[in-house]
Short mmCIF file of C-alpha atoms in Angstrom, two decimals:
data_model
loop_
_atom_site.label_atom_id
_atom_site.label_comp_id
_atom_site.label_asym_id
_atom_site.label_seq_id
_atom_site.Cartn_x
_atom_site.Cartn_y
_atom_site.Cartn_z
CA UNK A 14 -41.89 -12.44 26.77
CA UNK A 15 -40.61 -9.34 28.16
CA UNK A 16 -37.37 -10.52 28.02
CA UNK A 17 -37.10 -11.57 24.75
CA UNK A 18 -38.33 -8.30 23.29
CA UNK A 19 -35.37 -6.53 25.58
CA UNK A 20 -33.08 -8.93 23.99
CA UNK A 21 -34.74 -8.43 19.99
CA UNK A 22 -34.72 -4.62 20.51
CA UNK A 23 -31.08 -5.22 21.32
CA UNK A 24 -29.82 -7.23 18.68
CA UNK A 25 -31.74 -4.85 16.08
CA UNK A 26 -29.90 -1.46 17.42
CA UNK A 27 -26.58 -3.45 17.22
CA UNK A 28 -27.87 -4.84 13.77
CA UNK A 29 -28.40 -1.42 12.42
CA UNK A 30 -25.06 -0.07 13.69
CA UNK A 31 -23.61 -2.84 11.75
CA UNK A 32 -25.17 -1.84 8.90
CA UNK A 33 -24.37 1.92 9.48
CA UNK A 34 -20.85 1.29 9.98
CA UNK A 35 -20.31 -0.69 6.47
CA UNK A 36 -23.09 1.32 4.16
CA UNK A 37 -20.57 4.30 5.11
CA UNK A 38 -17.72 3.68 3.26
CA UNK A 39 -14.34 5.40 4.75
CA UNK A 40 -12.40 8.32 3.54
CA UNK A 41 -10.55 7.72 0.76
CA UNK A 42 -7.56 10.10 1.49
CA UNK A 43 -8.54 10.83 4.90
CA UNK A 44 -8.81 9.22 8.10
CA UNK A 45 -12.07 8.12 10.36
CA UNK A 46 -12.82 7.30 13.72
CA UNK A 47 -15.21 4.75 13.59
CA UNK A 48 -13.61 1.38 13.95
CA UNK A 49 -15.73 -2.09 12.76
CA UNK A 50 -14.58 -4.51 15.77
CA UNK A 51 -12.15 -6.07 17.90
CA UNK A 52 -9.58 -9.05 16.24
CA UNK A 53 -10.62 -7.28 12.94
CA UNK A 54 -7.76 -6.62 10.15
CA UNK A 55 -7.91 -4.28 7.18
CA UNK A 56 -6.04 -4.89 4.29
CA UNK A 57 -5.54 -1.65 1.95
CA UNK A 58 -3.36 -0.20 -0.91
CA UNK A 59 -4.26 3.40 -2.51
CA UNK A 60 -2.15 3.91 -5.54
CA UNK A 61 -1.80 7.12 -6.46
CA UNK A 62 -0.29 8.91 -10.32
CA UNK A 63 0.24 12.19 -8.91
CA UNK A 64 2.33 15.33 -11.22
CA UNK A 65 4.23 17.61 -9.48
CA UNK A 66 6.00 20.35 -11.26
CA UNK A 67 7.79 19.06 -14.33
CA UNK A 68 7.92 15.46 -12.20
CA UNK A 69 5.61 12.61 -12.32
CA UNK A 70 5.35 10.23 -9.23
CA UNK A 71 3.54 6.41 -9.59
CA UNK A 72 3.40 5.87 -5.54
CA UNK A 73 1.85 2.40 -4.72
CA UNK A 74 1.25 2.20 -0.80
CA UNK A 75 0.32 -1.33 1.44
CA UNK A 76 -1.37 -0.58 4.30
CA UNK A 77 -2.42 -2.82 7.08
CA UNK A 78 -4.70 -1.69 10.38
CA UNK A 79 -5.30 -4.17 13.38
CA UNK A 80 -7.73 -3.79 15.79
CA UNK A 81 -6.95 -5.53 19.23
CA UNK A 82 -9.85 -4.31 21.07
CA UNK A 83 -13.10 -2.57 19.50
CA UNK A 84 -11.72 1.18 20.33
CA UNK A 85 -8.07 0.63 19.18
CA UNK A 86 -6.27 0.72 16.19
CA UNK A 87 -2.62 0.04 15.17
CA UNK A 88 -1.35 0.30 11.72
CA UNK A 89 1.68 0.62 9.11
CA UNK A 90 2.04 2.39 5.52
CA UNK A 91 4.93 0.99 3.26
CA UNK A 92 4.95 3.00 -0.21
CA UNK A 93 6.34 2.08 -3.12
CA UNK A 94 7.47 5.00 -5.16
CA UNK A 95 8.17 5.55 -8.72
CA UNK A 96 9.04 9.12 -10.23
CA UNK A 97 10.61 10.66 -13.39
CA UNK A 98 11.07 13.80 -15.25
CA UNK A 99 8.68 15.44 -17.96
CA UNK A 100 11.86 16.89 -19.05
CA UNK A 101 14.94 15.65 -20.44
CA UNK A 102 16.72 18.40 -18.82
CA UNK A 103 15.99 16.39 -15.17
CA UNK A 104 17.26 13.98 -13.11
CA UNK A 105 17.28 10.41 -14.38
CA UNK A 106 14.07 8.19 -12.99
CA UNK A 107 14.26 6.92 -10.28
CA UNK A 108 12.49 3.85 -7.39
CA UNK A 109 12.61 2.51 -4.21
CA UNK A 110 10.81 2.31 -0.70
CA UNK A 111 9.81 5.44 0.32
CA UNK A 112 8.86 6.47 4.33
CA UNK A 113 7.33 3.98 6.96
CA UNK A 114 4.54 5.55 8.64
CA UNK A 115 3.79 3.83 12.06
CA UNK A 116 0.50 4.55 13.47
CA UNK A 117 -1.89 4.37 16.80
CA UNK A 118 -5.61 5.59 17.09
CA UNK A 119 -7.07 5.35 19.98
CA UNK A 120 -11.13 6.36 20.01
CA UNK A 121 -12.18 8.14 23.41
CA UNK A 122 -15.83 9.47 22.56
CA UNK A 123 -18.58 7.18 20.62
CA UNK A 124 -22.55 8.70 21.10
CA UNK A 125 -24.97 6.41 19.70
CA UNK A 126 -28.86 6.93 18.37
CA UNK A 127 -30.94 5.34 16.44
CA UNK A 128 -29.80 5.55 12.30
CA UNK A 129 -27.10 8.23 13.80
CA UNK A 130 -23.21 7.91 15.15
CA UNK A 131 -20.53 10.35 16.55
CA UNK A 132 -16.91 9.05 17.42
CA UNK A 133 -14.05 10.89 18.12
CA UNK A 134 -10.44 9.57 17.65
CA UNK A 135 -6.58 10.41 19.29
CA UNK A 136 -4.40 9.52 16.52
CA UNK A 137 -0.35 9.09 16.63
CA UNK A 138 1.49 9.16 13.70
CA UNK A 139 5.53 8.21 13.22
CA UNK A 140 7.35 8.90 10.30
CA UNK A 141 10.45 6.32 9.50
CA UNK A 142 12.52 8.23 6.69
CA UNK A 143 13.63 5.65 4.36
CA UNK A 144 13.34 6.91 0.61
CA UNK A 145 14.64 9.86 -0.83
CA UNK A 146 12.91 13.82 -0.67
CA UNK A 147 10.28 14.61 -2.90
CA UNK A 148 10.81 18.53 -3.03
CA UNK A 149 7.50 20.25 -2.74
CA UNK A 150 5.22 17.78 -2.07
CA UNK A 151 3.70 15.51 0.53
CA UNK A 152 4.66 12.13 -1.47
CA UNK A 153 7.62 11.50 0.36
CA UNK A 154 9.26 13.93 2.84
CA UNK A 155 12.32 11.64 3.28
CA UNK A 156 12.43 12.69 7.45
CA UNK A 157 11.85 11.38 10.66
CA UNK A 158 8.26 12.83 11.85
CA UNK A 159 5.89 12.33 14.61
CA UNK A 160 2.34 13.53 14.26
CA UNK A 161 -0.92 13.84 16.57
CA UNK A 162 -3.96 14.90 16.07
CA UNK A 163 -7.81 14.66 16.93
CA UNK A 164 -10.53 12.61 14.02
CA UNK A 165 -14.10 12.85 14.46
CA UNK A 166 -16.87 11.33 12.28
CA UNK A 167 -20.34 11.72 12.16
CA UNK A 168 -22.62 9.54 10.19
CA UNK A 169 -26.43 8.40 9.77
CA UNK A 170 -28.00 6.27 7.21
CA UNK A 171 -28.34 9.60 4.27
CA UNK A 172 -24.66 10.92 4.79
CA UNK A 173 -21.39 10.72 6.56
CA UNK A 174 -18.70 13.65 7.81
CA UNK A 175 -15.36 12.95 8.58
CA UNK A 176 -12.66 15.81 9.76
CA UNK A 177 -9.04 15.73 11.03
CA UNK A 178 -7.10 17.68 13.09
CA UNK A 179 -3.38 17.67 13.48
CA UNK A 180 0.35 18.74 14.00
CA UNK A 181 3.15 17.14 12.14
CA UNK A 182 6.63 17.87 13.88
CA UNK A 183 9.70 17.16 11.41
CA UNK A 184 12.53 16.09 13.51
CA UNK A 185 15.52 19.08 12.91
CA UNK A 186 13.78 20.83 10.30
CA UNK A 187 11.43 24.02 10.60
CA UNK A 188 8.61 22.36 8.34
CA UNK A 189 6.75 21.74 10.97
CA UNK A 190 2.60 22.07 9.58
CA UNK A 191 -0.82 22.06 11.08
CA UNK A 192 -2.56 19.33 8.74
CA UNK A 193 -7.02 20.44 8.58
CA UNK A 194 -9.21 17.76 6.46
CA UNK A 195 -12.52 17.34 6.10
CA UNK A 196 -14.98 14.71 3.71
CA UNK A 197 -18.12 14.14 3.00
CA UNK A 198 -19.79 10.82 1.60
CA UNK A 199 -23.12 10.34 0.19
CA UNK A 200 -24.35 6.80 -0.38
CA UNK A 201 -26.36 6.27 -3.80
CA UNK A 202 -27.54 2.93 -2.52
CA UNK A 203 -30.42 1.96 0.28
CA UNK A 204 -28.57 0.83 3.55
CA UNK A 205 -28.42 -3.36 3.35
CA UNK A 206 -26.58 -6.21 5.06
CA UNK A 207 -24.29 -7.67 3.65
CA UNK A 208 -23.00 -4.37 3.00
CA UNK A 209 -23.49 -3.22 -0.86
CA UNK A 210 -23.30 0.57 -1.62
CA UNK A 211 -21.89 2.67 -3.98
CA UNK A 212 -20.93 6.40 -1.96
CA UNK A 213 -19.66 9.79 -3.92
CA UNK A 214 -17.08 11.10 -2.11
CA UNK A 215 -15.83 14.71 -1.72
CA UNK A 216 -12.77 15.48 0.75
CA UNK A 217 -10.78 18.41 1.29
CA UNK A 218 -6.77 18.33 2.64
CA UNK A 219 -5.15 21.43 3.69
CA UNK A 220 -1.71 22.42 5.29
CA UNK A 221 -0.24 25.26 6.74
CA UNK A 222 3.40 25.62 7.67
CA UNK A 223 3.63 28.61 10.60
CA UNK A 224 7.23 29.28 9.91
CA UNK A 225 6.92 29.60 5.89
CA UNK A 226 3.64 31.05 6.45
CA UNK A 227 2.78 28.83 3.54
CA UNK A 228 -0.37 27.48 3.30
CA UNK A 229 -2.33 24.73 0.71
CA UNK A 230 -5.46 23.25 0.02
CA UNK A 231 -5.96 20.29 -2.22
CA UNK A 232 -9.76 18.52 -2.99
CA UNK A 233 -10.20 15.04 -3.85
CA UNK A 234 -13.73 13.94 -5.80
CA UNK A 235 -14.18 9.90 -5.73
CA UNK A 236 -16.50 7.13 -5.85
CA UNK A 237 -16.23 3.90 -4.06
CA UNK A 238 -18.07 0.97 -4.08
CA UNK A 239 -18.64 -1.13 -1.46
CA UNK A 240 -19.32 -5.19 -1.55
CA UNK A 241 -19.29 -7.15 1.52
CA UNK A 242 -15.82 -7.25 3.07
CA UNK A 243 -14.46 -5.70 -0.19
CA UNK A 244 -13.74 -2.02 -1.23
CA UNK A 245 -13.05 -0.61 -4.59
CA UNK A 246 -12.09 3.31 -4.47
CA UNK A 247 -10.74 5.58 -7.08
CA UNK A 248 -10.62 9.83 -7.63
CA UNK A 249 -9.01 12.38 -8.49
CA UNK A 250 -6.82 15.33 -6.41
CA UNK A 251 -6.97 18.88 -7.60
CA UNK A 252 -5.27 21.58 -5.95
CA UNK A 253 -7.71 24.57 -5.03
CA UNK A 254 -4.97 27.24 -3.17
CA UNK A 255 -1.26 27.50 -3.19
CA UNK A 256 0.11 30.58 -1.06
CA UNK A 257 3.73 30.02 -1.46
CA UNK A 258 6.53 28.30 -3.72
CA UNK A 259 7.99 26.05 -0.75
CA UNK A 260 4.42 23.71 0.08
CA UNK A 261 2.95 21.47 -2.46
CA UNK A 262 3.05 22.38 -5.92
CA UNK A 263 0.86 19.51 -7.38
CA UNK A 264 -0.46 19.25 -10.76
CA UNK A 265 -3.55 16.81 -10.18
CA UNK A 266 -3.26 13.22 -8.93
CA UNK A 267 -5.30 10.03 -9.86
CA UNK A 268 -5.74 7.49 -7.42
CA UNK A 269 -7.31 4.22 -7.79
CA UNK A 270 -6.94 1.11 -4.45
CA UNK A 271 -9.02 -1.42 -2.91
CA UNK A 272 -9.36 -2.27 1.05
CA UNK A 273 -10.21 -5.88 2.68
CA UNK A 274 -11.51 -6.59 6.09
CA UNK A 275 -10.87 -9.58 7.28
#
């Protein structure tokens, strides 16, 4: 008897993990360290209408993340990228790929309790250039990068916080930045399994290039809606701060994209 009240007291922590882990819905712009299982894929595309200057950009991303063991991650970002002028006195329009993004996560701290989580993440990041230079803007730098950095997430069953930390290094250029997010998500919906919850999300992106002593910082308010295996995400990205002509000089974005674990 003993034993099988070890083993139910068991399977109910790891049931309400489970449940933790897909009421909280992930970022939407930003990353997070908590990672749903080994052999698991996620499928994902975030497309994004984003204004820039006297430009407008239609950038539609596939995404893919693998998970060979329950701690690691591997994925890669191919973008689609669409842009034109406001302006007759611009360019012409133009589209094509824009820049491969290679990534590893690795997650080194997890602390469990009861209803509550904290994980903490090593991410690498490569940048393949392929498309052309968005000027001004983190759409499409159109250079080799590498990137590392530190995510940690905290969630329980009322709320989640997710925050990054990081250092992008462009190869022979001196735009190097130190990338700071952070995001909050609040769930609407009573924690159930299968997963079904609706979350409000607010996330803030900011960038500061030492060199330029430029600095930015954008905000993103979304909702996302969560069904199962499924995710349906959408928001909007307004600037807050601009210190300089030379970092992002965003209008507002929309951005609407769905995920799929298999």
């Amino acid at each position: 008897m003993k034993y099988f009240l070890v083993r139910l007291g068991i399977l109910m922590f790891m049931t309400l993990f489970n449940i933790l882990a897909q009421a909280q819905g992930p970022p939407i712009t930003i990353d997070k360290p908590i990672m749903l299982g080994a052999k698991s894929l996620t499928l994902q595309s975030l497309s994004e209408y984003r204004e820039v200057g006297e430009r407008a950009y239609f950038v539609t991303p596939f995404k893919a993340f693998y998970l060979p063991t329950s701690n690691m991650s591997v994925g890669v970002r191919i973008p689609f990228i669409m842009g034109k002028s406001k302006t007759e006195t611009l360019t012409e329009p133009f589209s094509g790929l824009g820049d491969i993004q290679l990534s590893y996560k690795y997650q080194f701290l997890r602390k469990d309790q009861m209803g509550k989580t904290f994980r903490v993440s090593a991410k690498l990041m490569q940048n393949i250039a392929v498309g052309e230079t968005i000027s001004n803007s983190d759409l499409n730098f159109g250079q080799h990068q590498t990137y590392l950095g530190l995510v940690g997430g905290y969630e329980t069953l009322k709320h989640g916080i997710s925050s990054e930390l990081g250092y992008r290094l462009v190869h022979r250029s001196n735009r190097h930045m130190l990338h700071a997010n952070l995001g909050f998500g609040l769930p609407l919906l009573k924690p159930v399994y299968p997963s079904k919850q609706l979350n409000i999300m607010f996330e803030y992106s900011s960038v500061y290039m030492p060199q330029q002593d430029a600095f930015a910082l954008n905000y993103v308010q979304g909702v996302q809606f969560v069904k199962g295996a499924f995710i349906i995400e959408g928001g909007a990205r307004l600037p807050l701060v601009r210190s300089a002509v030379d970092i992002d000089q965003m209008n507002f974005g929309l951005l609407l994209g769905i995920r799929y674990l298999i």
